[in-house]
Amino acid sequence: MAILLHPDVDENTGAATIAKTDYSRWRLLDEKGRQTWHYLSDDEPHQDWPQVVTDKYHLGLPTDLPALPKPQKGLDAALNGLEFFSRLQLPPGNWACEYGGPMFLMPGLVIAWYVTNTKIPQSHAIEMRNYLFARQNPHDGGWGLHIEGQSTVYGTCMNYIVLRILGLDPEHPRMVKARAMLHRLGGAVHGPHWCKFWLSVLGICEWEMVNPMPAELWLLPDWVPLAPWRWWVHVRQVFLPMSFIFSKRFVHPETDLIVQLRQELFTQPHHAIDFAAHRNTICPRDNYHPKSWLLNTVNWALANVWNPFLRTESLAAKAEAWVWDLIRMEDENTDYSNLAPASAPVNLVACYIHDGEGSYSVRRHRDRLQDFLWVKDEGMLVNGTNGVQSWDTAFLIQAVIEAGVAHEARWRPMLLKALEFLDDQQIRDDCPDQELCYRQRRKGAWAFSTKDQGYTVSDCTAEALKAVIWLQRTPGFPTLVADRRLMDAVDTLLTMQNASGGFSSYEPTRASEYLELLNGAEVFGRIMVEYDYPECTTAVVTVLSLFRRHYPDYRPDEIQASILVAVEYIRRAQRPDGSWYGSWGICFTYAGMFALESLASVGETYDTSERVRRGCRFLLAQQMDDGGWGESYRSCETSSYTHHDCSQVVNTAWACLALMEARYPHRWPIERGLKLIARRQQPNGEWLQEAIEGVFNKTCMISYPNYKFIFPMKALGMFANRYGDLVLD
């Protein structure tokens, strides 16, 4: 293994403290959208697999791409951006990127590796350590829920454990600082629910410290309002294997490391801790969503009455058997990639318990976990999914079309490959036993990432369908996705609308918001059920409007009715100040872009609609002195617009697009924003990474690095198409 020691010198000891792999040996492999990083060892001739521009770019190495002619107009800047971004397209036709930000994903994966005796490659261990070093709070030594958040017990405790598993000495200066911060926050007993779950799996804590996760809930009849099948899909897919492991009370055999961690993570002697007394102990920094009085009462009854006195062995066995069947179906329906890396490592542990270490399920999980790993200049992280392949590819196609250059011969090879990718990634069949395992219809849909992952997402399906229809209707492009398959996508979208008229993400809302009273995660808000989202609703409204123009005879009444009630939801979702709250991007600028596009699609523009004028006034009031927009992630947490310290190209692009969708009549505010975007562009056409762009569950931020290309290009191109090209200074 070629390991390089780089001179990261500790100020106290003067010793080099960081090992680093040879970045010239990393390669990104894309197999029909499945993206995995590989480190070539000394005996592998890396000249047989040369490093290409995409590898170098994502690793932060020099790409040596040439400077482009200085743009004179806005469209020139858009095309320079497209020239650079096109070089990053992968052979299957998609684009890749980091999808990081959450700091609780790597701990779940590494702990699952540890307790299932999975070998951790040295290259991975080194670069995971480096990433955690890079994201350690330089002031207090801790880690937060996400990369821009304040240090918490969850982030600090879990990532401290990761570094110890990866071989870091507890007396390393970084560890001493992290441990001191953890102790100031109260120690590991102050961690939230998911933290205590993993501590108990490791045997660092007793299971009595974990609030109950009864597998028996899965035996409730489907008509029961709180039955788990009604929960938001990410919550139920995490709770599912957790409840299996909780029921088994699985504990990894004691090791020297576990014994040491018992001494390092607490502010009191391990043997003196009354773990049951700390089920509800939590640091205020972690307690974003305090447990309700109802949940506390239920937990008390489960822990003190149900589990010790009423839960029979036969009932427990029946519950475990049904939960295991659901875990197995989830694994098989996703080829073991699972919904996301929050649940996949837990599924691995469940398979290890049930099937044994040498089983196919354990071996396949170990392989599939590689899909979540990403390498960048800071090291190796765990992405929030197995990628953003279909999502970003659809948006790129749309950006080129909006710029009015899709017909140009120079972009045809890139666009054709992108179309081929979306053709390949459309999901052709529903899940086996769809009703039995509570899965939403998926035939004709696109997932966020790949068809292997296989989960329908409303806006991913809508944006991909829009891109396909637009591109296949552009002269010179073939019809790869047949009409029947386009109709399959529409059929699936029409199953996903809520009674409110709005659209959720993975499936229609299945239960009342009152289920949030049972939200036990503590660190997340709005996680128990699906909600209506302006972003998802807009995506569906706009693609249904596009579809019916080309296929007016296909389900016309149902499509018309769907659009009407969806737009009515968009109107109701507007706040008194004219804004819309965004749940998947930061935050009001993101949602405003979508909502104003929805209204424009039914003829509501600045000239014709007071609500559109209010939406524009809200956005214009947030424009910063330099002409751009910059919105902080704090907007998501507080539900109130919060300015970032400086403007951001992505927020600026979203605001400009919103104003253009609204047909705002005055060019000057939009021109100021677009000129800022053009000034931030580098000579080779790229834009540099700025603040984090995405969010989920109100509190956890997540990166969408390709947004800094896609949306600035779309905004610059759309302006040229709709207002006449922008002359740059």
XYZ file of C-alpha atoms in Angstrom:
729
model
C 0.000 0.000 0.000
C 1.471 3.328 -1.060
C 0.948 5.627 1.924
C 2.388 9.121 2.007
C 3.027 11.022 5.192
C 2.196 14.676 4.778
C 3.576 17.285 7.156
C 0.480 18.119 9.223
C 2.498 19.149 12.236
C 1.100 19.188 15.731
C 1.985 22.508 17.351
C 2.761 20.865 20.676
C 4.820 17.850 19.637
C 6.105 18.935 16.235
C 5.251 15.469 14.904
C 3.607 14.708 11.570
C 0.176 13.360 12.494
C -1.691 12.607 9.269
C -1.092 9.765 6.858
C -2.466 10.290 3.377
C -2.932 7.936 0.473
C -1.432 8.626 -2.918
C -4.298 10.402 -4.671
C -2.922 9.518 -8.091
C -4.007 5.927 -7.346
C -7.729 6.585 -6.743
C -10.199 5.770 -9.531
C -13.947 6.303 -9.808
C -15.736 3.416 -11.492
C -19.232 4.027 -12.893
C -21.083 0.853 -13.904
C -24.476 1.893 -15.280
C -24.724 4.534 -12.592
C -23.259 2.475 -9.764
C -20.361 4.639 -8.537
C -17.541 3.147 -6.480
C -14.051 4.395 -5.633
C -11.054 2.074 -5.976
C -7.512 2.452 -4.682
C -4.867 0.797 -6.867
C -2.250 -0.964 -4.799
C 1.474 -1.080 -5.533
C 1.230 -4.263 -7.581
C -1.643 -3.004 -9.750
C -0.364 -1.251 -12.876
C -2.294 1.979 -12.652
C -1.244 2.912 -16.188
C -3.742 0.258 -17.363
C -6.483 2.280 -15.703
C -5.379 5.877 -16.193
C -6.711 8.662 -14.059
C -9.070 10.896 -16.031
C -10.375 14.430 -15.623
C -13.389 13.374 -13.571
C -11.183 11.505 -11.089
C -8.854 14.459 -10.742
C -11.645 16.998 -10.363
C -13.470 15.114 -7.620
C -10.195 14.429 -5.808
C -9.221 18.094 -5.904
C -6.230 17.445 -8.147
C -5.269 19.807 -10.994
C -7.338 19.039 -14.077
C -5.172 21.133 -16.403
C -8.273 22.154 -18.324
C -7.501 25.271 -20.342
C -8.766 28.768 -19.759
C -11.682 29.592 -22.030
C -12.338 32.836 -23.912
C -13.491 35.510 -21.512
C -17.280 35.711 -21.730
C -18.657 38.931 -23.128
C -22.301 38.034 -22.573
C -24.292 35.967 -20.140
C -24.839 33.134 -22.576
C -21.078 32.970 -23.145
C -20.638 32.378 -19.424
C -23.309 29.672 -19.467
C -21.581 27.910 -22.362
C -18.193 28.165 -20.674
C -19.754 26.493 -17.661
C -21.238 23.819 -19.877
C -17.880 23.263 -21.586
C -16.303 22.569 -18.198
C -19.188 20.519 -16.821
C -19.401 18.372 -19.943
C -15.859 17.172 -19.195
C -17.172 15.664 -15.958
C -19.772 13.459 -17.631
C -19.166 9.776 -16.947
C -19.299 7.038 -19.607
C -22.885 5.914 -18.852
C -24.045 9.517 -19.429
C -24.571 10.710 -15.869
C -22.668 13.018 -13.545
C -21.276 12.159 -10.133
C -20.567 14.254 -7.067
C -20.118 14.265 -3.360
C -23.464 14.058 -1.570
C -22.134 14.641 1.907
C -22.920 16.903 4.809
C -24.492 14.679 7.480
C -21.963 13.629 10.091
C -23.948 10.695 11.504
C -23.707 8.433 8.432
C -20.069 7.383 8.607
C -20.430 6.240 12.236
C -23.295 3.883 11.396
C -21.359 2.366 8.514
C -18.030 1.985 10.335
C -19.660 0.580 13.473
C -21.576 -1.920 11.318
C -18.284 -2.937 9.718
C -16.737 -3.373 13.153
C -19.467 -5.483 14.731
C -19.765 -7.720 11.627
C -16.007 -8.301 11.451
C -15.787 -6.626 8.065
C -12.255 -5.854 6.985
C -11.626 -2.138 6.545
C -9.072 -1.431 3.798
C -6.141 0.653 4.966
C -6.765 3.181 2.211
C -10.327 3.679 3.459
C -9.294 3.932 7.104
C -6.679 6.572 6.318
C -8.966 8.764 4.244
C -11.925 8.419 6.604
C -9.690 9.689 9.386
C -8.609 12.571 7.190
C -12.177 13.551 6.419
C -13.063 13.608 10.106
C -9.968 15.671 10.818
C -10.980 18.112 8.086
C -14.493 18.446 9.498
C -13.553 18.605 13.170
C -14.555 21.884 14.762
C -11.249 23.788 15.008
C -12.358 25.671 18.117
C -13.853 23.018 20.401
C -12.721 19.751 18.749
C -16.211 18.307 18.290
C -18.457 17.406 15.386
C -22.047 18.375 14.683
C -25.073 16.787 13.072
C -23.823 18.154 9.752
C -20.664 19.821 8.486
C -21.799 23.389 9.172
C -23.546 22.713 12.486
C -22.345 23.282 16.034
C -20.736 20.439 17.952
C -23.185 18.002 19.520
C -23.008 14.837 21.591
C -24.304 12.785 18.647
C -21.684 14.060 16.225
C -18.804 14.141 18.689
C -19.415 10.809 20.402
C -20.071 8.847 17.218
C -17.165 10.265 15.225
C -14.811 9.850 18.170
C -15.730 6.140 18.145
C -15.097 5.978 14.394
C -11.596 7.386 14.801
C -10.847 4.883 17.549
C -12.093 1.984 15.384
C -9.911 3.331 12.571
C -6.868 3.099 14.793
C -6.320 6.567 16.250
C -4.684 6.689 19.651
C -6.840 8.191 22.423
C -3.966 10.488 23.394
C -3.657 11.976 19.924
C -4.133 15.749 20.397
C -7.251 15.747 18.228
C -8.788 12.990 20.332
C -7.932 14.682 23.590
C -9.665 17.828 22.362
C -12.707 15.916 21.098
C -13.018 13.966 24.335
C -12.854 17.164 26.370
C -15.679 18.626 24.294
C -17.763 15.485 24.685
C -17.303 15.632 28.429
C -18.264 19.313 28.534
C -21.496 18.346 26.778
C -22.194 15.711 29.426
C -20.636 12.590 27.947
C -22.171 9.787 25.946
C -25.204 9.337 28.206
C -26.437 12.672 26.814
C -26.634 11.348 23.264
C -29.909 11.089 21.337
C -31.777 7.885 20.588
C -29.825 6.709 17.531
C -26.538 7.386 19.314
C -27.612 5.219 22.246
C -28.686 2.472 19.854
C -25.190 2.174 18.347
C -23.520 2.449 21.762
C -25.597 -0.510 22.914
C -24.814 -2.572 19.805
C -21.128 -2.036 20.559
C -21.587 -2.973 24.214
C -20.385 0.418 25.431
C -23.782 1.029 27.038
C -26.516 -1.282 28.294
C -29.677 -1.697 26.215
C -31.639 -0.336 29.171
C -30.477 3.143 28.149
C -32.309 2.903 24.805
C -35.945 3.879 24.628
C -37.954 0.901 23.372
C -38.215 0.061 19.681
C -40.798 -2.724 19.806
C -40.788 -5.063 16.842
C -44.364 -5.925 17.809
C -45.527 -2.633 16.277
C -45.129 -4.323 12.891
C -47.836 -6.797 13.904
C -50.447 -4.079 14.242
C -53.265 -4.332 11.678
C -52.761 -1.994 8.747
C -55.867 0.001 9.662
C -54.329 1.181 12.947
C -53.467 4.905 12.561
C -49.965 4.535 14.018
C -48.977 1.317 12.223
C -45.357 1.653 11.004
C -46.235 1.222 7.312
C -47.806 4.676 7.562
C -44.554 6.344 8.650
C -42.267 8.281 6.342
C -40.242 5.742 4.424
C -36.808 6.753 5.770
C -37.986 6.498 9.369
C -39.688 3.161 8.957
C -36.733 1.662 7.054
C -34.379 2.674 9.884
C -36.778 1.610 12.621
C -37.363 -1.769 10.923
C -33.883 -3.299 11.393
C -33.317 -1.355 14.602
C -36.411 -2.979 16.100
C -35.097 -6.407 15.074
C -31.721 -5.783 16.695
C -33.355 -4.239 19.774
C -35.577 -7.294 20.147
C -32.539 -9.585 19.889
C -30.559 -7.367 22.286
C -27.536 -8.039 20.118
C -24.215 -6.945 21.642
C -20.834 -7.263 19.983
C -18.417 -9.400 21.989
C -16.220 -7.391 24.299
C -12.840 -6.289 22.934
C -9.988 -4.255 24.336
C -11.235 -1.275 22.314
C -14.732 -1.516 23.811
C -13.269 -1.644 27.313
C -11.201 1.448 26.577
C -14.145 3.341 25.073
C -16.177 2.672 28.215
C -13.543 4.648 30.066
C -13.229 7.432 27.506
C -16.800 8.404 26.634
C -18.308 9.128 30.043
C -17.795 11.684 32.765
C -18.327 9.077 35.488
C -16.991 5.543 35.979
C -18.714 3.111 33.625
C -19.566 0.654 36.384
C -21.358 3.380 38.350
C -23.736 4.447 35.572
C -27.421 3.653 35.988
C -28.116 3.294 32.272
C -31.872 2.917 32.628
C -31.992 6.292 34.350
C -30.498 7.929 31.246
C -33.019 6.813 28.624
C -34.277 10.372 28.330
C -31.049 12.196 29.139
C -30.075 14.377 26.198
C -27.856 17.375 25.591
C -29.848 20.531 24.748
C -27.799 20.949 21.572
C -29.055 17.568 20.334
C -32.629 18.041 21.435
C -34.038 19.822 18.384
C -37.336 17.945 18.638
C -38.009 17.123 22.318
C -40.047 14.010 22.913
C -43.720 14.631 23.597
C -45.393 13.818 26.907
C -47.289 11.124 25.036
C -44.126 9.438 23.767
C -42.497 9.640 27.194
C -45.562 7.950 28.683
C -45.566 5.230 26.043
C -41.833 4.621 26.484
C -42.244 4.327 30.252
C -45.048 1.809 29.844
C -43.097 -0.233 27.300
C -39.930 -0.276 29.386
C -41.517 -0.887 32.773
C -44.667 -2.867 32.052
C -44.779 -4.319 28.532
C -41.244 -5.656 28.131
C -40.763 -7.185 31.593
C -44.292 -8.499 32.244
C -46.489 -8.711 29.149
C -44.240 -9.453 26.184
C -44.276 -13.207 25.684
C -41.562 -15.196 23.937
C -44.008 -16.397 21.294
C -45.133 -12.861 20.493
C -41.539 -11.685 20.304
C -40.673 -14.564 17.968
C -43.658 -13.796 15.738
C -42.709 -10.113 15.576
C -39.068 -10.880 14.822
C -40.055 -13.293 12.057
C -42.287 -10.726 10.322
C -39.745 -7.937 10.732
C -37.094 -10.205 9.257
C -39.322 -10.894 6.245
C -39.687 -7.150 5.683
C -35.919 -6.651 5.972
C -35.362 -9.448 3.462
C -37.856 -7.929 1.012
C -36.192 -4.517 1.303
C -32.806 -6.083 0.587
C -34.053 -8.053 -2.394
C -36.046 -5.166 -3.872
C -32.942 -2.947 -3.855
C -30.278 -5.581 -4.565
C -28.992 -4.859 -1.057
C -28.316 -1.189 -1.758
C -31.271 -0.277 0.489
C -32.985 3.068 0.688
C -30.045 5.024 2.125
C -26.930 4.731 4.304
C -28.920 5.461 7.452
C -30.675 2.105 7.106
C -28.248 -0.002 5.036
C -25.650 -0.559 7.813
C -28.424 -1.532 10.227
C -29.701 -4.034 7.680
C -26.187 -5.454 7.450
C -26.102 -6.024 11.206
C -29.555 -7.628 11.103
C -28.393 -9.988 8.333
C -25.246 -10.794 10.324
C -27.410 -11.753 13.302
C -29.952 -13.773 11.313
C -27.936 -15.306 8.470
C -24.411 -15.410 9.841
C -21.120 -13.913 8.790
C -20.515 -16.099 5.742
C -23.995 -15.656 4.264
C -24.761 -14.171 0.860
C -26.758 -11.352 2.474
C -23.794 -10.229 4.581
C -21.363 -10.491 1.679
C -23.682 -8.575 -0.642
C -24.284 -5.852 1.948
C -20.546 -5.448 2.433
C -20.152 -4.973 -1.304
C -23.092 -2.605 -1.638
C -21.939 -0.342 1.190
C -19.101 0.689 -1.124
C -21.732 2.550 -3.172
C -22.091 5.150 -0.417
C -18.392 5.978 -0.091
C -16.941 9.078 -1.729
C -13.375 10.380 -1.920
C -12.520 14.062 -2.211
C -9.642 16.341 -1.335
C -10.557 16.163 2.368
C -10.675 12.374 2.502
C -13.379 9.701 2.375
C -16.932 10.387 3.487
C -20.285 8.633 3.356
C -22.773 10.100 0.899
C -26.391 10.666 1.836
C -27.521 8.131 -0.779
C -25.763 6.013 -3.379
C -25.607 9.144 -5.521
C -27.693 11.783 -7.272
C -27.329 10.353 -10.754
C -30.812 10.608 -12.257
C -31.640 13.852 -10.460
C -28.633 15.849 -11.627
C -28.709 14.383 -15.128
C -32.329 15.450 -15.613
C -31.592 18.983 -14.426
C -28.562 19.286 -16.698
C -30.650 18.405 -19.744
C -33.239 20.977 -18.756
C -30.590 23.664 -18.251
C -29.218 23.152 -21.765
C -32.702 23.261 -23.274
C -33.617 26.419 -21.334
C -30.448 28.034 -22.674
C -31.670 27.338 -26.202
C -28.554 25.461 -27.307
C -29.715 21.830 -27.256
C -29.864 21.827 -31.053
C -26.196 22.750 -31.425
C -24.017 19.930 -32.740
C -21.290 20.460 -30.140
C -23.618 19.462 -27.294
C -25.383 16.584 -29.032
C -23.005 13.774 -27.907
C -23.250 14.889 -24.284
C -27.044 15.198 -24.384
C -27.496 11.920 -26.219
C -25.482 10.096 -23.556
C -27.562 11.794 -20.860
C -30.761 10.699 -22.599
C -29.415 7.159 -22.884
C -28.728 7.182 -19.160
C -32.274 8.253 -18.276
C -33.608 5.658 -20.702
C -31.601 2.976 -18.916
C -32.524 4.171 -15.427
C -36.293 4.267 -15.754
C -37.815 1.615 -13.492
C -39.752 -0.832 -15.651
C -41.585 -2.981 -13.075
C -43.203 -2.758 -9.682
C -41.687 -4.501 -6.669
C -42.582 -8.132 -6.101
C -45.050 -8.321 -3.215
C -45.506 -4.558 -3.467
C -48.537 -4.437 -1.195
C -47.080 -6.895 1.279
C -43.941 -4.828 1.875
C -45.774 -1.478 1.748
C -44.004 -0.141 -1.316
C -45.369 2.627 -3.526
C -46.018 1.880 -7.211
C -42.806 2.437 -9.152
C -43.383 1.256 -12.723
C -42.326 4.077 -15.041
C -40.676 6.063 -12.258
C -37.149 7.341 -11.804
C -35.320 7.116 -8.511
C -33.162 9.887 -7.092
C -30.038 7.866 -7.884
C -30.362 4.579 -9.763
C -32.943 1.987 -10.679
C -31.123 -0.531 -8.455
C -32.034 1.563 -5.435
C -35.459 1.551 -7.000
C -37.530 3.917 -4.879
C -40.073 6.125 -6.633
C -39.586 9.823 -5.918
C -42.226 12.211 -7.208
C -40.020 15.114 -8.239
C -37.222 12.874 -9.559
C -39.743 11.122 -11.784
C -41.243 14.425 -12.875
C -37.946 16.166 -13.649
C -36.592 13.140 -15.546
C -39.834 12.809 -17.493
C -39.693 16.506 -18.371
C -36.084 16.194 -19.554
C -36.898 13.149 -21.684
C -39.956 14.705 -23.329
C -38.125 17.960 -24.050
C -35.047 16.282 -25.471
C -36.903 13.687 -27.524
C -38.959 16.515 -29.042
C -35.780 18.380 -30.001
C -34.868 17.850 -33.667
C -31.976 15.450 -34.107
C -32.585 13.332 -31.001
C -33.973 9.802 -31.099
C -37.022 8.498 -29.268
C -35.466 6.104 -26.759
C -38.243 6.199 -24.174
C -41.408 5.041 -25.902
C -44.777 6.733 -25.433
C -46.072 3.837 -23.324
C -43.198 4.288 -20.893
C -43.875 8.026 -20.630
C -47.469 7.162 -19.810
C -46.289 4.701 -17.160
C -44.467 7.569 -15.474
C -47.598 9.717 -15.554
C -49.660 6.838 -14.175
C -47.284 6.566 -11.235
C -47.279 10.317 -10.588
C -51.073 10.371 -10.488
C -51.010 7.810 -7.653
C -48.860 10.113 -5.501
C -51.085 13.144 -4.975
C -52.380 13.878 -1.501
C -55.928 14.909 -0.649
C -54.576 18.414 -0.081
C -53.577 18.616 -3.740
C -49.881 18.666 -2.889
C -47.285 16.020 -3.621
C -44.928 14.402 -1.144
C -41.588 12.764 -1.895
C -41.656 8.943 -1.930
C -45.344 8.187 -1.495
C -48.601 9.905 -0.559
C -49.106 10.859 3.060
C -50.329 7.781 4.901
C -51.071 9.187 8.349
C -51.835 12.323 10.301
C -49.192 14.840 11.320
C -50.178 13.961 14.888
C -47.776 11.041 14.509
C -45.014 13.574 15.167
C -46.030 13.121 18.793
C -44.226 9.777 18.490
C -41.059 11.236 16.938
C -38.310 9.785 19.090
C -35.291 10.700 16.976
C -34.854 14.013 18.859
C -32.378 15.471 16.345
C -34.824 15.757 13.406
C -38.167 17.465 12.860
C -41.023 16.486 10.544
C -39.891 12.898 10.041
C -42.789 10.674 11.028
C -45.014 11.123 7.974
C -44.832 12.432 4.444
C -45.664 16.108 3.932
C -46.705 18.261 1.010
C -43.784 20.059 -0.604
C -43.918 23.020 -3.010
C -40.823 21.608 -4.737
C -42.312 18.175 -5.437
C -45.690 19.634 -6.322
C -44.211 22.059 -8.826
C -42.190 19.345 -10.529
C -45.345 17.285 -11.064
C -47.513 20.247 -12.129
C -45.035 21.397 -14.755
C -44.435 17.956 -16.240
C -48.153 17.128 -16.372
C -48.715 20.422 -18.173
C -45.954 19.535 -20.623
C -47.199 15.977 -21.082
C -50.769 16.936 -21.903
C -49.605 19.352 -24.592
C -48.022 16.429 -26.418
C -50.499 13.725 -25.401
C -53.842 15.524 -25.044
C -55.915 12.352 -25.243
C -54.249 10.442 -22.413
C -56.202 10.684 -19.127
C -57.054 14.348 -19.828
C -59.660 14.797 -17.111
C -57.512 13.263 -14.392
C -54.465 15.286 -15.407
C -56.470 18.494 -15.501
C -57.980 17.808 -12.098
C -54.570 16.968 -10.644
C -53.035 20.203 -11.906
C -55.893 22.346 -10.614
C -55.792 21.048 -7.040
C -51.975 20.980 -7.005
C -51.752 24.643 -7.955
C -54.374 25.452 -5.345
C -52.086 23.814 -2.776
C -49.194 26.016 -3.982
C -51.369 29.067 -3.427
C -52.294 27.966 0.097
C -48.687 27.153 0.967
C -47.581 30.734 0.382
C -46.848 32.572 3.616
C -48.227 36.012 4.430
C -44.860 37.607 3.596
C -45.014 36.134 0.075
C -42.519 33.314 0.643
C -42.630 29.533 0.432
C -40.674 27.271 2.794
C -38.334 24.779 1.119
C -37.740 21.350 2.618
C -35.068 19.954 0.272
C -32.934 22.991 -0.533
C -31.928 26.127 1.366
C -34.594 27.335 1.723
C -36.960 30.165 0.781
C -35.038 30.956 -2.403
C -35.231 27.279 -3.387
C -38.954 26.913 -2.769
C -39.701 30.304 -4.312
C -38.112 29.202 -7.577
C -40.375 26.176 -7.786
C -43.574 27.804 -6.552
C -43.378 30.701 -8.995
C -42.717 28.236 -11.820
C -45.893 26.377 -10.811
C -47.986 29.498 -10.895
C -46.495 30.617 -14.205
C -47.427 27.267 -15.755
C -51.113 28.115 -15.232
C -50.797 31.725 -16.361
C -50.173 33.480 -13.041
C -47.331 35.963 -13.532
C -46.227 39.275 -12.084
C -48.620 41.164 -14.322
C -51.656 39.013 -13.600
C -51.356 37.841 -10.001
C -50.987 39.636 -6.683
C -49.627 36.481 -5.024
C -46.866 36.338 -7.633
C -46.071 39.991 -7.006
C -45.837 39.247 -3.283
C -43.501 36.364 -4.015
C -41.266 38.604 -6.099
C -41.268 41.366 -3.487
C -40.166 38.880 -0.841
C -37.222 37.726 -2.927
C -36.214 41.228 -3.965
C -36.184 42.285 -0.319
C -33.490 39.671 0.347
C -31.135 40.776 -2.436
C -27.743 41.719 -1.013
C -25.647 44.784 -1.737
C -23.430 42.964 -4.237
C -26.475 41.968 -6.301
C -26.576 38.344 -5.178
C -28.605 36.322 -2.731
C -27.149 34.340 0.138
C -29.332 32.276 2.441
C -28.083 30.484 5.538
C -29.041 26.952 6.507
C -30.452 28.536 9.653
C -33.511 29.435 7.578
C -34.402 25.746 7.530
C -34.083 25.358 11.291
C -35.899 28.535 12.284
C -38.446 28.718 9.424
C -37.491 32.351 9.019
C -35.301 33.789 6.260
C -31.735 34.132 7.526
C -29.033 35.793 5.463
C -25.747 34.057 4.906
C -22.611 36.058 5.647
C -22.145 36.541 1.913
C -23.983 35.898 -1.333
C -23.975 32.411 -2.889
C -24.050 31.594 -6.588
C -26.632 28.835 -6.080
C -29.058 30.957 -4.047
C -28.534 33.766 -6.546
C -29.361 31.503 -9.467
C -32.494 30.239 -7.725
C -33.721 33.770 -6.995
C -33.036 34.933 -10.555
C -34.832 31.897 -11.963
C -37.796 32.575 -9.689
C -38.063 36.160 -10.911
C -37.764 35.065 -14.517
C -40.409 32.367 -14.103
C -42.682 35.045 -12.646
C -42.008 37.217 -15.711
C -40.759 39.992 -13.479
C -40.753 43.001 -15.818
C -37.636 44.828 -14.610
C -34.273 43.514 -15.784
C -31.995 45.342 -13.392
C -32.302 43.197 -10.220
C -31.920 40.017 -12.267
C -28.987 41.431 -14.206
C -27.201 42.293 -10.964
C -27.588 38.710 -9.757
C -26.439 37.204 -13.037
C -23.434 39.489 -13.217
C -22.402 38.305 -9.764
C -22.680 34.700 -10.974
C -20.538 35.524 -14.006
C -17.917 37.281 -11.852
C -17.568 34.188 -9.661
C -16.881 31.956 -12.653
C -13.306 30.747 -13.055
C -11.340 31.176 -16.315
C -11.806 27.465 -17.160
C -15.590 27.761 -16.821
C -16.104 26.223 -13.401
C -17.622 27.705 -10.279
C -16.013 26.996 -6.923
C -17.815 25.332 -4.048
C -19.454 27.716 -1.605
C -21.828 27.019 1.298
C -23.951 23.920 1.600
C -27.065 23.856 -0.592
C -29.478 21.133 0.577
C -31.401 20.029 3.641
C -33.662 17.294 4.953
C -35.848 17.069 8.048
C -35.273 20.749 8.881
C -32.008 20.219 10.773
C -29.608 18.247 8.615
C -27.847 19.925 5.715
C -26.536 18.056 2.696
C -24.363 19.004 -0.275
C -25.420 19.255 -3.914
C -22.125 20.327 -5.524
C -23.409 20.068 -9.097
C -26.008 22.744 -8.363
C -23.262 25.359 -8.686
C -23.023 24.398 -12.359
C -26.584 23.468 -13.292
C -28.552 26.391 -11.911
C -26.151 29.225 -12.824
C -26.027 27.860 -16.381
C -29.807 27.601 -16.471
C -30.264 31.134 -15.129
C -27.794 32.716 -17.539
C -29.253 30.798 -20.473
C -32.872 31.475 -19.574
C -32.198 35.198 -19.307
C -30.684 35.226 -22.776
C -33.750 33.416 -24.115
C -36.396 35.467 -22.352
C -34.936 38.932 -21.883
C -32.209 39.161 -24.503
C -28.599 38.379 -23.737
C -26.832 40.049 -20.848
C -23.805 42.201 -21.606
C -21.192 41.567 -18.929
C -19.012 44.302 -17.499
